[in-house]
Amino acid sequence: MQTTGAIQDTGKSPETGRLMTGAEMLLECLGREGVDCFFGYPGGVTLPFYDALYSHHIRHILVRHEENACFAAEGYARATGRVGVCCATSGPGATNLVTGLVDAMMDSIPIVAITGQVTSKLIGSDAFQEADTFGITRPATKHNFMVKNVHELPQIVHEAFYIAKTGRPGPVLVDIPKDVFQARGHYTPVDNIHLPGYRVFTEGHTGQIRRAAQLIWEAERPFVYAGGGIVAAGAAPELRELVEMADLPTVCTLMGLGALSSSHRNFISMPGMHGSYAANMGMTECDLLIALGTRFDDRVTGQLQQFARHARVIHVAIDPAEIGKNRTPDIPIVGDVKRVLQRMIKAMQELEAEFGAKKKDARRVWWDLVRGWMEEHPYDRSRDEKIIKPQHLMDEIDRLSNGQAIVTSDVGQHQMWAAQLIRFNEPRLWLNSGGLGAMGFGLPSAIGAQMARPDKLVFSICGDGGFQMSVPELATIASHALPIKIIVMNNGYLGMVRQWQTLFYNNRLSAVELDCFPDAEKLAGAYGFKGRTIDKPWELAAALEEAVKEPGPYLLNVKVSPDENVYPMVPAGGAIYEMVLGPPQPVAVA
């Protein structure tokens, strides 16, 4: 159980008792937490903070919409594992953060949001740009605070960072009235955090871990189901050691891609609604499901009663609320998945001599079955001579990425094709809005990722719908000369909605056509960088290579086949083995 934490000492802290404004205290706290940049948009009540920022070393990235400040902070956090920070003013500034906060909450991303609030004496009077930020964001955050006086500000800020990054990570909001920013007080550094009511269980139960280790050796058809918790905990090395020791077939969820290298011999694919045939059949037919850092999301399980119906389940999660929430495990283990796996591997090593050889023949048969499924129904990578297929686009991005680039995606068909076909050979390369599915995420999250990892090639893959939700951030990209490669997969539709209307609503296409899209060359040129539109398959490879070679940002609008659907697909309410593997075939007429 962990209830305390030490604060980073930067060596630049002022002496105890120095008189500072609340705004200066906030900046001092951010510095002590190691914040090097944050994303925001100023307003009336945050002016004292921005005035203090004028002469401070922390870098502020001015976005063009507050929602995108939160998405950019997420991109920073997702790419590094560090806490991302965003800032907005009161009223509409704060409410514009809510979508990003919920997104971070659902995907367990550590961010701290700083919001301004109207002067304390005006709270509750319906003052200009007043909103109940504290009440509005309570269900959207892991925890939130309203600072009532300047003396409690440092303690609250450090508690916010501690809560955001410990246990199951998540967003924390700190709401600060204008008069608290302006008030002066004697600053005292905070050296430790002590939260008696905040309990984090990290180690896991020793007996349960040993039982799980034995069960893994005894299983004939084991299958690993690894989620975003592996990435959040930095547990990729332990996952690799586990699957290699017991030679376990492994799938990584949409949030977990990269937890096990896509090039690893034990990696099958992504499971779920648009997962592979082999992944979904493996989860259906296994006799032991080893669920690590995952939450049995409905997009993975499909019809819950039919999910892994023959399997005993080991479930490791740091959040006790997730244990038994959707699927009751046979062996529940509450703990940090990295620490639990370290101890589980040790237990397996101790038991290997006794149990390791007993199921080798059965395991060989199981692997033959899994590999047969992989060969029988691989992902569609087909191409066309006349029109660019989305799969062709993803294959070419994969070729240039080589499993090493950061790829952010927006939400929709392109997100699923990217997850299926682009390799991620290490964690924190694949950034997407998984749980919330928030359109507009792709472009601003790439800003955060590129700011955090200037050494990395960053692709931002967007649909023509999601791109236009965040198109103002082209100004932010241009302002900071961020060399992001923006790839718009343009099919002229809200593609995933169109797919559902085609397959399940008798092709009654209602409000899904995007019949107007800006000229990419002119749009990019208006912001001072290069852009281009292509629509021929033979243009694709060279166009992408040109974008990658360009030292600055690049906007490539790729017109793809408008009627292509993502397969496999599990219909809503179906079991994950009830996959639609491809388009309906015409019936032969005698």
Coordinates of C-alpha atoms in Angstrom, one line a residue:
M1 CA 0.0 0.0 0.0
Q2 CA 1.4 3.4 -1.1
T3 CA 0.1 6.6 0.5
T4 CA 3.0 8.9 0.4
G5 CA 5.3 10.3 -2.2
A6 CA 8.4 12.5 -2.4
I7 CA 8.5 15.7 -4.5
Q8 CA 11.2 16.2 -7.0
D9 CA 13.9 18.6 -5.8
T10 CA 15.1 20.6 -8.7
G11 CA 17.7 22.4 -6.7
K12 CA 16.2 25.7 -7.8
S13 CA 13.6 26.0 -5.0
P14 CA 13.4 29.3 -3.1
E15 CA 14.1 29.3 0.6
T16 CA 11.3 28.5 3.0
G17 CA 9.2 31.6 3.8
R18 CA 9.8 33.6 0.7
L19 CA 6.8 35.9 -0.1
M20 CA 5.2 34.9 -3.5
T21 CA 2.0 35.4 -5.3
G22 CA -0.3 32.4 -5.9
A23 CA 0.7 32.5 -9.6
E24 CA 4.4 32.4 -8.7
M25 CA 3.7 29.5 -6.3
L26 CA 1.9 27.5 -9.0
L27 CA 4.9 28.0 -11.4
E28 CA 7.3 27.0 -8.6
C29 CA 5.3 23.8 -8.0
L30 CA 5.2 23.0 -11.7
G31 CA 8.9 23.3 -11.9
R32 CA 9.4 21.1 -8.9
E33 CA 7.3 18.5 -10.6
G34 CA 9.6 18.5 -13.6
V35 CA 7.1 20.2 -16.0
D36 CA 9.0 21.6 -19.0
C37 CA 6.1 22.7 -21.1
F38 CA 2.3 22.8 -21.0
F39 CA -0.6 23.6 -23.3
G40 CA -3.2 26.2 -22.8
Y41 CA -5.3 29.2 -23.7
P42 CA -5.3 32.4 -21.5
G43 CA -8.4 34.3 -20.4
G44 CA -9.4 37.0 -17.9
V45 CA -9.1 35.2 -14.6
T46 CA -5.8 33.5 -15.6
L47 CA -4.1 36.8 -16.5
P48 CA -2.1 36.9 -13.2
F49 CA -0.8 33.4 -13.9
Y50 CA 0.2 34.3 -17.5
D51 CA 1.8 37.5 -16.3
A52 CA 4.0 35.4 -13.9
L53 CA 4.7 33.0 -16.8
Y54 CA 6.1 35.9 -18.9
S55 CA 9.5 35.7 -17.2
H56 CA 9.5 31.9 -16.3
H57 CA 11.5 29.1 -18.0
I58 CA 8.6 26.7 -18.4
R59 CA 7.4 26.8 -22.0
H60 CA 3.8 27.5 -22.8
I61 CA 2.3 26.1 -26.1
L62 CA -0.7 28.3 -27.2
V63 CA -3.2 26.0 -28.8
R64 CA -6.2 27.3 -30.8
H65 CA -8.9 25.6 -28.7
E66 CA -9.0 24.5 -25.1
E67 CA -10.2 21.0 -25.9
N68 CA -7.0 20.6 -28.0
A69 CA -4.9 21.8 -25.0
C70 CA -6.2 18.7 -23.1
F71 CA -5.6 16.4 -26.1
A72 CA -2.1 17.8 -26.5
A73 CA -1.4 17.2 -22.8
E74 CA -2.6 13.6 -23.3
G75 CA -0.3 13.2 -26.3
Y76 CA 2.6 14.4 -24.2
A77 CA 1.7 12.0 -21.4
R78 CA 1.0 9.0 -23.7
A79 CA 4.3 9.4 -25.5
T80 CA 6.4 9.7 -22.3
G81 CA 4.6 8.3 -19.3
R82 CA 5.0 11.7 -17.6
V83 CA 2.2 13.9 -16.4
G84 CA 0.9 16.2 -19.1
V85 CA -0.4 19.6 -18.2
C86 CA -3.0 21.9 -19.7
C87 CA -4.5 25.2 -18.6
A88 CA -7.7 27.1 -19.4
T89 CA -9.6 30.1 -18.1
S90 CA -13.0 30.0 -16.3
G91 CA -16.4 29.3 -17.8
P92 CA -16.1 28.2 -21.5
G93 CA -12.4 27.7 -21.2
A94 CA -12.9 25.1 -18.5
T95 CA -15.9 23.5 -20.0
N96 CA -14.0 23.0 -23.3
L97 CA -11.6 20.8 -21.4
V98 CA -14.2 18.3 -20.4
T99 CA -14.1 16.0 -23.5
G100 CA -10.3 15.7 -23.0
L101 CA -10.7 15.0 -19.3
V102 CA -13.1 12.2 -20.0
D103 CA -10.9 10.8 -22.7
A104 CA -7.9 10.8 -20.3
M105 CA -10.1 9.2 -17.6
M106 CA -11.3 6.4 -19.8
D107 CA -7.8 5.7 -21.1
S108 CA -6.0 6.1 -17.8
I109 CA -3.8 9.0 -18.9
P110 CA -2.0 11.1 -16.2
I111 CA -2.7 14.8 -16.8
V112 CA -3.2 17.8 -14.5
A113 CA -5.6 20.5 -15.7
I114 CA -5.3 24.0 -14.2
T115 CA -8.4 26.1 -14.6
G116 CA -9.0 29.7 -13.5
Q117 CA -12.1 30.6 -11.6
V118 CA -13.8 33.9 -11.0
T119 CA -12.9 35.8 -7.8
S120 CA -13.9 33.9 -4.6
K121 CA -16.5 36.5 -3.5
L122 CA -18.2 36.2 -6.9
I123 CA -18.5 32.4 -6.9
G124 CA -22.2 31.5 -7.0
S125 CA -23.3 34.9 -8.3
D126 CA -23.5 34.0 -12.0
A127 CA -20.6 36.3 -12.7
F128 CA -19.2 36.8 -16.2
Q129 CA -17.6 33.5 -17.4
E130 CA -18.5 31.7 -14.2
A131 CA -19.2 27.9 -14.4
D132 CA -19.2 25.3 -11.7
T133 CA -16.0 23.7 -12.9
F134 CA -15.6 21.7 -9.7
G135 CA -19.0 20.2 -10.0
I136 CA -18.9 19.7 -13.8
T137 CA -15.6 17.9 -13.8
R138 CA -16.1 15.7 -10.7
P139 CA -17.3 12.7 -12.8
A140 CA -14.7 13.5 -15.5
T141 CA -11.6 13.3 -13.4
K142 CA -9.9 10.9 -11.0
H143 CA -10.0 13.8 -8.5
N144 CA -10.5 17.5 -8.5
F145 CA -9.7 20.4 -6.2
M146 CA -10.9 24.0 -5.7
V147 CA -8.2 26.1 -4.1
K148 CA -9.8 28.4 -1.4
N149 CA -6.7 30.3 -0.2
V150 CA -3.1 30.8 -1.3
H151 CA -1.6 29.0 1.6
E152 CA -3.0 25.6 0.5
L153 CA -2.1 26.0 -3.1
P154 CA 1.4 24.3 -3.1
Q155 CA 0.1 21.2 -1.2
I156 CA -2.9 20.9 -3.5
V157 CA -0.8 21.1 -6.7
H158 CA 1.6 18.4 -5.6
E159 CA -1.2 16.2 -4.4
A160 CA -2.8 16.6 -7.9
F161 CA 0.4 15.4 -9.6
Y162 CA 0.8 12.5 -7.1
I163 CA -2.8 11.3 -7.6
A164 CA -2.6 11.7 -11.4
K165 CA 0.5 9.5 -11.8
T166 CA 0.1 6.8 -9.0
G167 CA -2.2 3.8 -9.0
R168 CA -4.3 3.7 -12.0
P169 CA -3.3 7.0 -13.8
G170 CA -5.9 9.6 -14.6
P171 CA -6.7 13.3 -15.0
V172 CA -6.8 15.6 -12.0
L173 CA -8.1 19.2 -12.1
V174 CA -7.2 22.2 -9.9
D175 CA -9.6 25.1 -10.1
I176 CA -8.0 28.4 -8.9
P177 CA -9.9 31.6 -8.3
K178 CA -8.4 34.8 -9.6
D179 CA -7.8 36.3 -6.2
V180 CA -5.8 33.2 -5.1
F181 CA -3.5 33.8 -8.1
Q182 CA -3.1 37.4 -7.0
A183 CA -2.8 36.8 -3.2
R184 CA 0.6 36.8 -1.6
G185 CA 1.8 34.3 1.0
H186 CA 5.0 32.8 2.3
Y187 CA 5.9 29.8 0.1
T188 CA 7.0 26.7 1.9
P189 CA 8.2 23.8 -0.3
V190 CA 6.3 20.6 0.0
D191 CA 8.6 17.6 0.5
N192 CA 6.2 14.7 0.9
I193 CA 2.6 13.8 0.2
H194 CA 0.6 11.9 2.7
L195 CA -3.0 10.9 1.8
P196 CA -4.4 8.5 4.3
G197 CA -7.6 8.0 2.4
Y198 CA -5.9 7.2 -0.9
R199 CA -4.8 3.6 -1.1
V200 CA -2.8 2.1 -3.9
F201 CA -2.1 -1.6 -3.8
T202 CA 1.0 -2.5 -5.8
E203 CA 2.4 -5.9 -4.8
G204 CA -0.5 -8.3 -5.3
H205 CA -1.4 -11.2 -3.1
T206 CA 1.5 -13.7 -2.8
G207 CA -0.7 -16.8 -2.8
Q208 CA -2.8 -15.7 -5.7
I209 CA 0.4 -15.0 -7.7
R210 CA 1.7 -18.4 -7.0
R211 CA -1.6 -20.0 -7.9
A212 CA -1.6 -18.1 -11.2
A213 CA 1.9 -19.2 -12.0
Q214 CA 0.9 -22.8 -11.5
L215 CA -2.2 -22.4 -13.6
I216 CA -0.2 -21.0 -16.5
W217 CA 2.0 -24.1 -16.5
E218 CA -0.9 -26.5 -16.2
A219 CA -3.0 -24.9 -19.0
E220 CA -3.2 -26.7 -22.4
R221 CA -4.5 -23.7 -24.3
P222 CA -3.3 -20.5 -22.5
F223 CA -3.7 -17.1 -24.1
V224 CA -2.5 -13.7 -22.9
Y225 CA -4.8 -10.7 -23.2
A226 CA -2.6 -7.6 -22.6
G227 CA -4.0 -4.1 -22.2
G228 CA -3.0 -0.5 -21.8
G229 CA -2.0 -1.1 -18.2
I230 CA 1.1 -2.8 -19.4
V231 CA 2.1 0.4 -21.2
A232 CA 1.1 2.6 -18.2
A233 CA 3.1 0.5 -15.8
G234 CA 6.2 0.2 -18.0
A235 CA 5.8 -3.6 -17.8
A236 CA 6.7 -4.4 -21.4
P237 CA 10.0 -6.2 -20.5
E238 CA 8.1 -8.3 -17.9
L239 CA 5.4 -9.2 -20.4
R240 CA 8.0 -10.3 -23.0
E241 CA 9.8 -12.4 -20.4
L242 CA 6.5 -14.1 -19.4
V243 CA 5.3 -15.0 -22.9
E244 CA 8.8 -16.2 -23.9
M245 CA 9.2 -18.4 -20.8
A246 CA 5.9 -20.2 -21.3
D247 CA 5.6 -19.6 -25.0
L248 CA 2.3 -18.0 -24.8
P249 CA 0.2 -16.6 -27.7
T250 CA -0.4 -13.0 -27.0
V251 CA -2.8 -10.3 -28.1
C252 CA -2.6 -6.6 -27.3
T253 CA -5.7 -4.4 -27.1
L254 CA -6.1 -1.2 -29.0
M255 CA -4.6 0.6 -26.0
G256 CA -1.9 -2.0 -25.5
L257 CA -0.4 -2.1 -28.9
G258 CA 3.4 -2.0 -28.6
A259 CA 3.3 -3.6 -25.2
L260 CA 4.7 -6.7 -27.0
S261 CA 6.5 -5.9 -30.2
S262 CA 4.5 -6.4 -33.3
S263 CA 7.5 -8.2 -34.7
H264 CA 7.6 -10.7 -31.7
R265 CA 7.0 -14.3 -32.7
N266 CA 4.3 -14.6 -29.9
F267 CA 2.3 -11.6 -31.0
I268 CA -0.9 -12.5 -32.7
S269 CA -2.6 -9.1 -33.3
M270 CA -5.3 -6.9 -31.7
P271 CA -8.5 -8.6 -30.5
G272 CA -12.1 -7.4 -30.5
M273 CA -14.6 -5.8 -32.8
H274 CA -12.1 -5.2 -35.5
G275 CA -9.5 -7.6 -34.3
S276 CA -8.1 -10.5 -36.3
Y277 CA -9.8 -13.9 -36.7
A278 CA -6.9 -15.6 -34.9
A279 CA -7.1 -13.2 -31.9
N280 CA -10.8 -13.6 -31.5
M281 CA -10.8 -17.4 -32.0
G282 CA -7.9 -17.7 -29.6
M283 CA -9.8 -15.9 -26.9
T284 CA -12.8 -18.0 -27.6
E285 CA -11.1 -21.4 -27.5
C286 CA -8.5 -20.9 -24.9
D287 CA -8.7 -22.8 -21.6
L288 CA -6.8 -20.1 -19.6
L289 CA -7.1 -16.3 -20.3
I290 CA -4.3 -14.3 -18.7
A291 CA -5.7 -10.7 -18.6
L292 CA -3.0 -8.2 -17.7
G293 CA -3.6 -4.5 -17.2
T294 CA -7.0 -4.5 -19.1
R295 CA -10.6 -4.0 -18.2
F296 CA -12.7 -6.4 -20.4
D297 CA -14.0 -3.6 -22.5
D298 CA -17.1 -4.3 -24.5
R299 CA -15.3 -3.6 -27.8
V300 CA -13.0 -6.6 -26.9
T301 CA -15.4 -9.0 -25.3
G302 CA -18.4 -8.6 -27.6
Q303 CA -21.4 -10.5 -26.0
L304 CA -20.0 -11.0 -22.5
Q305 CA -21.8 -14.3 -21.8
Q306 CA -20.0 -15.9 -24.8
F307 CA -16.6 -14.4 -24.2
A308 CA -13.8 -16.9 -23.3
R309 CA -16.5 -19.3 -22.4
H310 CA -14.2 -22.3 -21.9
A311 CA -11.5 -20.4 -20.0
R312 CA -10.5 -19.9 -16.4
V313 CA -9.4 -16.3 -16.0
I314 CA -6.4 -14.7 -14.3
H315 CA -7.0 -10.9 -14.0
V316 CA -4.2 -8.5 -12.9
A317 CA -5.3 -4.9 -12.5
I318 CA -4.2 -2.1 -10.2
D319 CA -7.7 -0.7 -9.9
P320 CA -9.8 -3.0 -7.6
A321 CA -13.0 -1.6 -9.2
E322 CA -12.1 -3.4 -12.4
I323 CA -11.8 -6.8 -10.8
G324 CA -15.1 -8.6 -11.4
K325 CA -16.8 -5.6 -13.0
N326 CA -17.5 -7.3 -16.3
R327 CA -16.0 -10.8 -16.0
T328 CA -15.5 -12.6 -12.7
P329 CA -12.0 -13.9 -12.6
D330 CA -10.9 -17.3 -11.1
I331 CA -7.7 -15.7 -9.8
P332 CA -8.1 -11.9 -9.2
I333 CA -4.8 -10.1 -8.4
V334 CA -5.0 -6.4 -7.4
G335 CA -1.6 -4.8 -7.9
D336 CA 0.8 -3.0 -10.2
V337 CA 1.1 -5.2 -13.2
K338 CA 4.9 -4.7 -13.5
R339 CA 5.5 -5.7 -9.9
V340 CA 3.0 -8.6 -10.1
L341 CA 4.6 -9.9 -13.3
Q342 CA 8.1 -9.8 -11.7
R343 CA 6.9 -11.9 -8.9
M344 CA 4.8 -14.2 -11.2
I345 CA 7.9 -14.9 -13.3
K346 CA 9.9 -15.8 -10.3
A347 CA 7.1 -18.1 -9.1
M348 CA 7.0 -19.7 -12.6
Q349 CA 10.7 -20.3 -12.6
E350 CA 10.4 -22.1 -9.2
L351 CA 7.6 -24.3 -10.5
E352 CA 9.0 -24.9 -14.0
A353 CA 10.8 -28.1 -13.1
E354 CA 7.7 -29.6 -11.6
F355 CA 5.1 -28.4 -14.1
G356 CA 6.8 -27.0 -17.2
A357 CA 7.1 -30.1 -19.3
K358 CA 3.7 -31.6 -18.7
K359 CA 1.7 -29.8 -21.3
K360 CA 4.3 -29.4 -24.1
D361 CA 2.5 -31.7 -26.6
A362 CA -0.9 -30.0 -25.9
R363 CA 0.8 -26.5 -26.3
R364 CA 2.3 -27.6 -29.6
V365 CA -1.2 -28.5 -30.9
W366 CA -2.6 -25.2 -29.6
W367 CA 0.1 -23.2 -31.4
D368 CA -0.6 -25.1 -34.6
L369 CA -4.3 -24.2 -34.3
V370 CA -3.5 -20.5 -33.6
R371 CA -1.1 -20.3 -36.5
G372 CA -3.6 -22.0 -38.7
W373 CA -6.2 -19.3 -37.9
M374 CA -3.6 -16.7 -38.7
E375 CA -2.8 -18.2 -42.1
E376 CA -6.5 -18.9 -42.9
H377 CA -7.8 -15.4 -42.3
P378 CA -5.0 -12.7 -42.3
Y379 CA -5.9 -9.0 -42.3
D380 CA -6.8 -7.7 -45.8
R381 CA -3.8 -5.9 -47.3
S382 CA -5.2 -5.8 -50.9
R383 CA -4.4 -3.1 -53.4
D384 CA -6.0 -1.7 -56.5
E385 CA -4.5 -0.5 -59.7
K386 CA -6.9 2.4 -60.2
I387 CA -7.7 3.8 -56.7
I388 CA -5.8 4.0 -53.4
K389 CA -7.2 1.5 -50.9
P390 CA -6.9 2.5 -47.2
Q391 CA -4.9 -0.7 -46.6
H392 CA -2.4 0.3 -49.2
L393 CA -2.0 3.7 -47.4
M394 CA -1.4 2.0 -44.0
D395 CA 1.1 -0.5 -45.5
E396 CA 3.1 2.4 -46.9
I397 CA 3.1 4.3 -43.6
D398 CA 4.2 1.1 -41.9
R399 CA 7.0 0.7 -44.4
L400 CA 8.3 4.2 -43.6
S401 CA 7.7 3.9 -39.8
N402 CA 9.4 0.5 -39.6
G403 CA 7.8 0.0 -36.2
Q404 CA 9.7 2.9 -34.7
A405 CA 7.7 6.1 -35.4
I406 CA 5.0 7.6 -33.2
V407 CA 1.6 7.4 -34.8
T408 CA -1.4 9.3 -33.6
S409 CA -4.8 8.6 -35.0
D410 CA -8.1 10.2 -35.0
V411 CA -11.2 8.1 -34.6
G412 CA -12.9 5.9 -37.2
Q413 CA -12.1 3.5 -40.0
H414 CA -8.5 4.8 -40.4
Q415 CA -7.9 4.2 -36.7
M416 CA -8.8 0.5 -37.1
W417 CA -6.8 0.0 -40.3
A418 CA -3.8 1.7 -38.6
A419 CA -4.1 -0.5 -35.6
Q420 CA -4.4 -3.6 -37.7
L421 CA -1.6 -2.9 -40.2
I422 CA 1.0 -0.6 -38.7
R423 CA 3.7 -2.2 -36.6
F424 CA 4.6 -0.9 -33.1
N425 CA 7.8 -2.4 -31.8
E426 CA 7.8 -0.7 -28.5
P427 CA 5.3 1.0 -26.1
R428 CA 4.2 4.6 -26.4
L429 CA 4.3 4.8 -30.2
W430 CA 0.6 4.3 -30.8
L431 CA -1.6 7.1 -29.5
N432 CA -5.3 7.1 -30.0
S433 CA -8.6 7.8 -28.2
G434 CA -9.5 4.3 -27.2
G435 CA -12.3 4.4 -24.6
L436 CA -14.1 7.6 -25.5
G437 CA -13.5 7.6 -29.2
A438 CA -13.2 11.4 -29.4
M439 CA -13.0 12.7 -32.9
G440 CA -10.5 15.6 -33.2
F441 CA -7.9 13.8 -31.0
G442 CA -5.4 13.0 -33.7
L443 CA -3.9 16.3 -34.6
P444 CA -3.5 17.9 -31.2
S445 CA -2.2 14.7 -29.6
A446 CA 0.5 14.7 -32.2
I447 CA 1.5 18.2 -31.1
G448 CA 1.9 17.0 -27.5
A449 CA 3.8 13.9 -28.7
Q450 CA 6.2 15.9 -30.9
M451 CA 6.9 18.4 -28.2
A452 CA 7.7 15.6 -25.8
R453 CA 9.7 13.6 -28.3
P454 CA 11.4 15.9 -30.8
D455 CA 13.7 13.1 -31.7
K456 CA 10.9 11.0 -33.1
L457 CA 9.2 10.9 -36.5
V458 CA 5.5 11.6 -35.8
F459 CA 2.7 10.7 -38.1
S460 CA -0.8 12.1 -37.4
I461 CA -3.3 10.0 -39.3
C462 CA -6.7 11.6 -39.6
G463 CA -9.9 11.0 -41.4
D464 CA -11.4 13.8 -43.4
G465 CA -14.0 14.2 -40.6
G466 CA -11.8 14.3 -37.6
F467 CA -9.2 16.5 -39.3
Q468 CA -11.7 19.2 -39.8
M469 CA -12.6 19.1 -36.1
S470 CA -9.1 20.2 -35.2
V471 CA -7.9 22.0 -38.3
P472 CA -7.2 25.3 -36.3
E473 CA -4.2 23.5 -34.7
L474 CA -2.4 23.8 -38.0
A475 CA -1.6 27.2 -36.7
T476 CA 0.0 25.8 -33.6
I477 CA 2.0 23.3 -35.7
A478 CA 3.2 26.1 -38.0
S479 CA 4.0 28.5 -35.1
H480 CA 6.4 26.0 -33.5
A481 CA 7.6 24.4 -36.8
L482 CA 6.7 21.0 -35.6
P483 CA 7.7 18.4 -38.2
I484 CA 4.5 16.4 -37.9
K485 CA 3.5 14.4 -41.0
I486 CA -0.3 14.9 -41.2
I487 CA -1.9 12.2 -43.3
V488 CA -5.6 12.6 -44.1
M489 CA -7.3 9.4 -45.2
N490 CA -10.0 11.1 -47.3
N491 CA -12.9 8.9 -48.3
G492 CA -15.5 11.7 -48.5
Y493 CA -17.5 10.2 -45.6
L494 CA -17.8 9.8 -41.9
G495 CA -16.5 6.4 -42.8
M496 CA -17.3 4.3 -39.8
V497 CA -20.8 5.7 -39.6
R498 CA -21.2 5.1 -43.3
Q499 CA -20.1 1.5 -42.8
W500 CA -22.7 0.8 -40.2
Q501 CA -25.4 2.5 -42.3
T502 CA -24.4 0.4 -45.2
L503 CA -24.3 -2.9 -43.4
F504 CA -27.1 -2.6 -40.8
Y505 CA -29.4 0.3 -42.0
N506 CA -30.1 -0.9 -45.6
N507 CA -27.5 1.5 -47.1
R508 CA -29.7 4.5 -46.0
L509 CA -26.8 7.0 -45.9
S510 CA -28.0 9.8 -43.7
A511 CA -25.8 12.8 -42.8
V512 CA -22.5 11.1 -43.5
E513 CA -21.2 12.6 -46.7
L514 CA -18.4 15.1 -46.4
D515 CA -18.8 16.8 -49.8
C516 CA -16.4 19.7 -49.2
F517 CA -12.8 19.5 -48.2
P518 CA -10.1 22.2 -48.5
D519 CA -7.4 22.2 -51.1
A520 CA -4.5 20.7 -49.1
E521 CA -1.8 22.6 -50.9
K522 CA -3.5 25.9 -50.4
L523 CA -4.5 25.1 -46.8
A524 CA -1.0 24.2 -45.8
G525 CA 0.4 27.0 -47.8
A526 CA -1.8 29.5 -45.9
Y527 CA 0.0 28.4 -42.7
G528 CA 3.4 28.5 -44.4
F529 CA 4.2 24.8 -45.0
K530 CA 3.9 22.3 -47.7
G531 CA 0.8 20.2 -48.6
R532 CA -0.4 18.0 -51.4
T533 CA -3.4 16.0 -52.6
I534 CA -3.0 12.6 -54.3
D535 CA -5.5 10.1 -55.6
K536 CA -3.4 7.6 -57.7
P537 CA -1.9 4.4 -56.2
W538 CA 1.4 4.9 -58.1
E539 CA 1.7 8.4 -56.5
L540 CA 1.4 7.1 -52.9
A541 CA 4.9 5.8 -52.0
A542 CA 6.8 8.8 -53.4
A543 CA 4.4 11.3 -51.9
L544 CA 4.8 9.8 -48.4
E545 CA 8.6 9.7 -48.8
E546 CA 8.5 13.4 -49.8
A547 CA 6.5 14.2 -46.7
V548 CA 8.9 12.3 -44.4
K549 CA 12.0 14.0 -46.0
E550 CA 10.5 17.5 -45.5
P551 CA 12.2 19.0 -42.5
G552 CA 9.0 20.8 -41.4
P553 CA 5.4 19.9 -41.1
Y554 CA 3.6 18.4 -44.1
L555 CA -0.1 17.9 -45.0
L556 CA -0.8 15.0 -47.3
N557 CA -4.4 14.6 -48.4
V558 CA -4.9 11.0 -49.7
K559 CA -8.1 10.3 -51.5
V560 CA -9.0 6.7 -51.0
S561 CA -11.8 4.4 -52.1
P562 CA -15.0 5.7 -50.6
D563 CA -16.8 2.4 -50.1
E564 CA -14.2 0.3 -48.4
N565 CA -15.2 -1.3 -45.1
V566 CA -13.0 -2.4 -42.2
Y567 CA -13.0 -6.2 -41.7
P568 CA -13.1 -8.3 -39.7
M569 CA -16.1 -6.8 -37.9
V570 CA -18.1 -8.1 -35.0
P571 CA -21.7 -6.7 -35.2
A572 CA -23.0 -4.9 -32.1
G573 CA -24.3 -7.5 -29.6
G574 CA -22.6 -10.4 -31.3
A575 CA -20.0 -12.8 -29.8
I576 CA -16.5 -12.1 -30.9
Y577 CA -16.4 -15.4 -32.8
E578 CA -19.3 -14.2 -34.9
M579 CA -17.1 -12.1 -37.2
V580 CA -18.0 -10.7 -40.6
L581 CA -14.8 -11.5 -42.4
G582 CA -15.4 -9.6 -45.6
P583 CA -18.0 -8.0 -47.8
P584 CA -21.1 -10.0 -48.8
Q585 CA -20.4 -12.2 -51.8
P586 CA -22.8 -12.1 -54.7
V587 CA -25.0 -15.2 -55.0
A588 CA -24.4 -17.2 -58.1
V589 CA -27.4 -17.5 -60.4
A590 CA -27.9 -20.9 -61.9

